[in-house]
Amino acid sequence: MTDLKLQLTKLFEETFNAQPNHFFQAPGRVNLIGEHTDYNDGFVLPCAIDYQTMIAASLREDDKVVVTAANYDGQKTEFVLNRPIPASKGAKWSNYLRGVATTLLKKGYSVKGANLAIAGNVPQGAGLSSSASLEVVTGLALSRLSGLEISLKDLALTGQEAENHYVGVNCGIMDQMVSALGENDHAMLLDCRSLDTRSVAIPEDAAVVIINSNKKRGLVDSEYNTRRSQCEQVASHFKVKALRDISLEDLEEQKSQLDELAYRQARHVITENARTLTAAEVLPTGNLKLMGQLMAQSHASMRDDFEITVPQIDAIVEIVKGVIGERGGVRMTGGGFGGCVVALAPTDLVDDIQSAIDQQYFDRTGLTADIYVCNASQGTSVLI
Ligand code: GLA
C-alpha cells in the first residue's frame, strides 16, 4: 500500500470507527508549455504528475457529507446536501468539496451522503494544482459513490465551475482537465475551446524536473485577473470571442490602436499558442534541443511581454539553463509571480541540475528550492 493510502486508512478508522470501502485519487499537474492561453480559448501542453490527492470513502445512510483532512491535523467538518451549502470559514480547505457538491447538485445530480478522509502530497501554493486535484477527486468520489456515471471531462468542468463560482478563483480549464484525463508517460495537448485532447508521448530518456522556488506567490489572484481582463479587452477590440481568434499579423496591423502593455500581453498569448502547437509535434520526436528553444522563447515571452515572472524564478531558469545548455528546456510553469520552474532534460543531467541549484540558488536569492523529479501520470482513478 502507498504511504498516502496507509495514512488515509488510519485516519478514516480513527475518525469513523470503520474501514473505508473505496479509494479515489487525482493528480497535480505541471504545464510543459502554453501559459495563460487556456482562458483565451487557446492551447496548453501539461502532464499530470505522480503527486496526488487521495480520498478514502464510504457511503452514509443520511444526506450528510462528513470529511476529515490529514493535511490539516485531522480537522473535521460536515455539510448537508439537500439545502444550500454554506462556505466554511474555519475549514477553508473544505470549500473545494463544498463547491464541487454544490455544483453537482446545481447540475441536477442526486448526490448521496458520505464519510470522506482526504490526504495529499501535491505541494500546496506552489502552482502544481493541488486545488484542481482536490476538486477532481471530490467529484469522482461523490459521483461514483452515488452511482452517477459522469464523464471525466464533465468532472473537470464541475471542478472548474466550483473554483470559479464557489471558491471565487477565475481559473481556466487546463488544471482540472489534465488532473482528470492525464496519461502515463504522456503530456496532453488540450484545445481549450473544443476541449479536444491529444496524447503526446514524452521521450523515455527525458526527465520532467520541477523546481519549486519557494517564493510565496504574492498578488497572484489580482494579477491573474488583471491579465485575464486585459486579454479580454484586446479580444473585444478585435470583436472576436477570444485572443485565439486573431493572428500575429492582425495584432501588428492594429498595434498603433492598442495600449503598449495590452499589445505585448496579446502578443504573448498569440505566440505562446503557436509555440504550444509546435511543441506538441516536436516532443514525441525526442528533439529536446528544439523543445529547449521553444521553452526558452516561452519563458522570455512570460518575462518580457506578459510580465509574470519574478527574479527568483528567472534565477532558477538561468541556473538550470547553464547546466542543460542545448540538451533540453526550462521555463516558468503555472500562473506566475513565484511558484515553480519546469525543465525537460536528459535523465543523466538530473543530478547536475540538483547540485547547481544547491550551489547557486541560495546565494543569488536567499531562498532554498525543492526539486521534484516526476513521471507523467494517469489522471483521476478509482483505486482498488
Ligand atoms: C493557473 C490557472 C490555469 C492557467 C494557468 C496559467 O494555473 O489555474 O487555468 O490559466 O494559471 O497558464
mmCIF file of C-alpha atoms in Angstrom, residues 178-323:
data_model
loop_
_atom_site.group_PDB
_atom_site.id
_atom_site.type_symbol
_atom_site.label_atom_id
_atom_site.label_comp_id
_atom_site.label_asym_id
_atom_site.label_seq_id
_atom_site.Cartn_x
_atom_site.Cartn_y
_atom_site.Cartn_z
ATOM 1 C CA VAL A 178 -5.270 17.201 -17.055
ATOM 2 C CA SER A 179 -5.921 16.094 -13.473
ATOM 3 C CA ALA A 180 -8.966 14.235 -14.829
ATOM 4 C CA LEU A 181 -7.587 12.913 -18.114
ATOM 5 C CA GLY A 182 -3.786 12.725 -17.885
ATOM 6 C CA GLU A 183 -1.999 9.614 -19.169
ATOM 7 C CA ASN A 184 1.104 7.755 -18.031
ATOM 8 C CA ASP A 185 4.262 8.878 -19.869
ATOM 9 C CA HIS A 186 2.314 11.396 -21.956
ATOM 10 C CA ALA A 187 1.606 15.081 -21.962
ATOM 11 C CA MET A 188 -1.827 16.243 -23.082
ATOM 12 C CA LEU A 189 -2.362 18.725 -25.892
ATOM 13 C CA LEU A 190 -5.623 20.403 -24.961
ATOM 14 C CA ASP A 191 -7.650 22.665 -27.208
ATOM 15 C CA CYS A 192 -9.253 24.839 -24.535
ATOM 16 C CA ARG A 193 -12.090 25.872 -26.862
ATOM 17 C CA SER A 194 -13.323 22.489 -28.082
ATOM 18 C CA LEU A 195 -11.847 20.567 -25.106
ATOM 19 C CA ASP A 196 -10.426 18.051 -27.584
ATOM 20 C CA THR A 197 -7.322 16.340 -26.277
ATOM 21 C CA ARG A 198 -4.409 14.527 -27.891
ATOM 22 C CA SER A 199 -1.808 12.402 -26.089
ATOM 23 C CA VAL A 200 1.745 13.493 -26.721
ATOM 24 C CA ALA A 201 4.446 10.975 -25.797
ATOM 25 C CA ILE A 202 7.273 12.190 -23.594
ATOM 26 C CA PRO A 203 10.534 10.543 -24.739
ATOM 27 C CA GLU A 204 11.754 7.847 -22.368
ATOM 28 C CA ASP A 205 15.134 9.418 -21.742
ATOM 29 C CA ALA A 206 13.673 12.838 -20.864
ATOM 30 C CA ALA A 207 13.099 13.685 -17.205
ATOM 31 C CA VAL A 208 10.397 16.106 -16.119
ATOM 32 C CA VAL A 209 12.075 18.090 -13.350
ATOM 33 C CA ILE A 210 10.117 20.593 -11.278
ATOM 34 C CA ILE A 211 11.967 23.170 -9.204
ATOM 35 C CA ASN A 212 9.895 24.939 -6.570
ATOM 36 C CA SER A 213 11.291 28.430 -5.999
ATOM 37 C CA ASN A 214 9.573 28.576 -2.591
ATOM 38 C CA LYS A 215 8.891 32.208 -3.433
ATOM 39 C CA LYS A 216 5.467 32.891 -1.961
ATOM 40 C CA ARG A 217 3.119 33.686 -4.787
ATOM 41 C CA GLY A 218 2.074 37.191 -3.752
ATOM 42 C CA LEU A 219 -0.711 39.085 -5.567
ATOM 43 C CA VAL A 220 -1.311 36.055 -7.705
ATOM 44 C CA ASP A 221 -5.102 36.305 -7.814
ATOM 45 C CA SER A 222 -5.287 40.006 -8.532
ATOM 46 C CA GLU A 223 -2.515 39.911 -11.142
ATOM 47 C CA TYR A 224 -4.106 36.836 -12.740
ATOM 48 C CA ASN A 225 -7.447 38.591 -13.003
ATOM 49 C CA THR A 226 -5.853 41.754 -14.399
ATOM 50 C CA ARG A 227 -4.073 39.738 -17.118
ATOM 51 C CA ARG A 228 -7.278 37.941 -17.910
ATOM 52 C CA SER A 229 -9.345 41.077 -18.342
ATOM 53 C CA GLN A 230 -6.609 42.769 -20.398
ATOM 54 C CA CYS A 231 -6.685 39.817 -22.792
ATOM 55 C CA GLU A 232 -10.474 40.026 -22.968
ATOM 56 C CA GLN A 233 -10.279 43.743 -23.751
ATOM 57 C CA VAL A 234 -7.946 43.151 -26.693
ATOM 58 C CA ALA A 235 -10.270 40.401 -27.961
ATOM 59 C CA SER A 236 -13.218 42.780 -27.794
ATOM 60 C CA HIS A 237 -11.205 45.472 -29.604
ATOM 61 C CA PHE A 238 -10.957 42.965 -32.468
ATOM 62 C CA LYS A 239 -14.637 41.994 -31.984
ATOM 63 C CA VAL A 240 -13.739 38.311 -31.570
ATOM 64 C CA LYS A 241 -14.639 35.850 -28.831
ATOM 65 C CA ALA A 242 -11.070 35.303 -27.606
ATOM 66 C CA LEU A 243 -7.435 36.028 -28.484
ATOM 67 C CA ARG A 244 -7.369 32.566 -30.074
ATOM 68 C CA ASP A 245 -9.187 34.160 -32.996
ATOM 69 C CA ILE A 246 -6.537 36.684 -34.000
ATOM 70 C CA SER A 247 -3.216 36.189 -35.753
ATOM 71 C CA LEU A 248 0.066 37.949 -35.139
ATOM 72 C CA GLU A 249 -0.475 39.843 -38.415
ATOM 73 C CA ASP A 250 -3.897 41.075 -37.184
ATOM 74 C CA LEU A 251 -2.269 42.251 -33.986
ATOM 75 C CA GLU A 252 0.632 44.013 -35.724
ATOM 76 C CA GLU A 253 -1.799 45.818 -38.018
ATOM 77 C CA GLN A 254 -3.640 47.306 -35.051
ATOM 78 C CA LYS A 255 -0.552 47.948 -32.932
ATOM 79 C CA SER A 256 -0.913 51.749 -33.006
ATOM 80 C CA GLN A 257 -4.540 51.485 -31.843
ATOM 81 C CA LEU A 258 -3.615 49.469 -28.758
ATOM 82 C CA ASP A 259 -2.114 50.390 -25.455
ATOM 83 C CA GLU A 260 1.549 49.253 -25.413
ATOM 84 C CA LEU A 261 1.101 46.801 -22.497
ATOM 85 C CA ALA A 262 -2.092 45.324 -23.935
ATOM 86 C CA TYR A 263 -0.291 44.818 -27.250
ATOM 87 C CA ARG A 264 2.590 42.957 -25.587
ATOM 88 C CA GLN A 265 0.305 40.813 -23.484
ATOM 89 C CA ALA A 266 -1.745 39.802 -26.503
ATOM 90 C CA ARG A 267 1.497 39.074 -28.348
ATOM 91 C CA HIS A 268 2.462 36.653 -25.569
ATOM 92 C CA VAL A 269 -0.797 34.731 -25.890
ATOM 93 C CA ILE A 270 -0.726 34.564 -29.687
ATOM 94 C CA THR A 271 2.921 33.471 -29.916
ATOM 95 C CA GLU A 272 2.515 31.050 -26.995
ATOM 96 C CA ASN A 273 -0.355 29.294 -28.769
ATOM 97 C CA ALA A 274 1.856 28.802 -31.831
ATOM 98 C CA ARG A 275 4.763 27.519 -29.703
ATOM 99 C CA THR A 276 2.481 25.061 -27.923
ATOM 100 C CA LEU A 277 1.208 23.568 -31.171
ATOM 101 C CA THR A 278 4.789 23.249 -32.445
ATOM 102 C CA ALA A 279 5.934 21.693 -29.158
ATOM 103 C CA ALA A 280 3.226 19.026 -29.399
ATOM 104 C CA GLU A 281 4.752 17.968 -32.737
ATOM 105 C CA VAL A 282 8.355 18.189 -31.587
ATOM 106 C CA LEU A 283 8.205 16.497 -28.170
ATOM 107 C CA PRO A 284 7.455 12.937 -29.326
ATOM 108 C CA THR A 285 10.324 13.090 -31.840
ATOM 109 C CA GLY A 286 12.748 13.440 -28.929
ATOM 110 C CA ASN A 287 14.238 16.653 -30.299
ATOM 111 C CA LEU A 288 14.957 18.197 -26.899
ATOM 112 C CA LYS A 289 17.131 20.860 -28.497
ATOM 113 C CA LEU A 290 14.140 22.294 -30.347
ATOM 114 C CA MET A 291 11.907 21.821 -27.273
ATOM 115 C CA GLY A 292 14.546 23.804 -25.391
ATOM 116 C CA GLN A 293 14.316 26.673 -27.868
ATOM 117 C CA LEU A 294 10.509 26.753 -27.620
ATOM 118 C CA MET A 295 10.640 26.687 -23.815
ATOM 119 C CA ALA A 296 13.256 29.475 -23.779
ATOM 120 C CA GLN A 297 11.069 31.612 -26.054
ATOM 121 C CA SER A 298 8.083 30.872 -23.831
ATOM 122 C CA HIS A 299 9.977 31.970 -20.731
ATOM 123 C CA ALA A 300 11.221 35.167 -22.362
ATOM 124 C CA SER A 301 7.688 35.944 -23.505
ATOM 125 C CA MET A 302 6.291 35.428 -19.986
ATOM 126 C CA ARG A 303 9.068 37.585 -18.552
ATOM 127 C CA ASP A 304 9.177 40.438 -21.063
ATOM 128 C CA ASP A 305 5.719 40.543 -22.701
ATOM 129 C CA PHE A 306 3.279 39.068 -20.203
ATOM 130 C CA GLU A 307 5.322 40.196 -17.161
ATOM 131 C CA ILE A 308 4.510 37.330 -14.808
ATOM 132 C CA THR A 309 7.939 36.088 -13.736
ATOM 133 C CA VAL A 310 9.871 37.245 -10.651
ATOM 134 C CA PRO A 311 13.680 37.496 -10.136
ATOM 135 C CA GLN A 312 13.833 34.220 -8.141
ATOM 136 C CA ILE A 313 12.161 32.312 -10.978
ATOM 137 C CA ASP A 314 14.380 33.942 -13.600
ATOM 138 C CA ALA A 315 17.406 32.950 -11.495
ATOM 139 C CA ILE A 316 16.368 29.274 -11.445
ATOM 140 C CA VAL A 317 15.796 29.298 -15.193
ATOM 141 C CA GLU A 318 19.300 30.737 -15.742
ATOM 142 C CA ILE A 319 20.959 28.275 -13.349
ATOM 143 C CA VAL A 320 19.265 25.256 -14.942
ATOM 144 C CA LYS A 321 19.895 26.512 -18.478
ATOM 145 C CA GLY A 322 23.576 26.776 -17.527
ATOM 146 C CA VAL A 323 23.563 23.032 -16.824
#
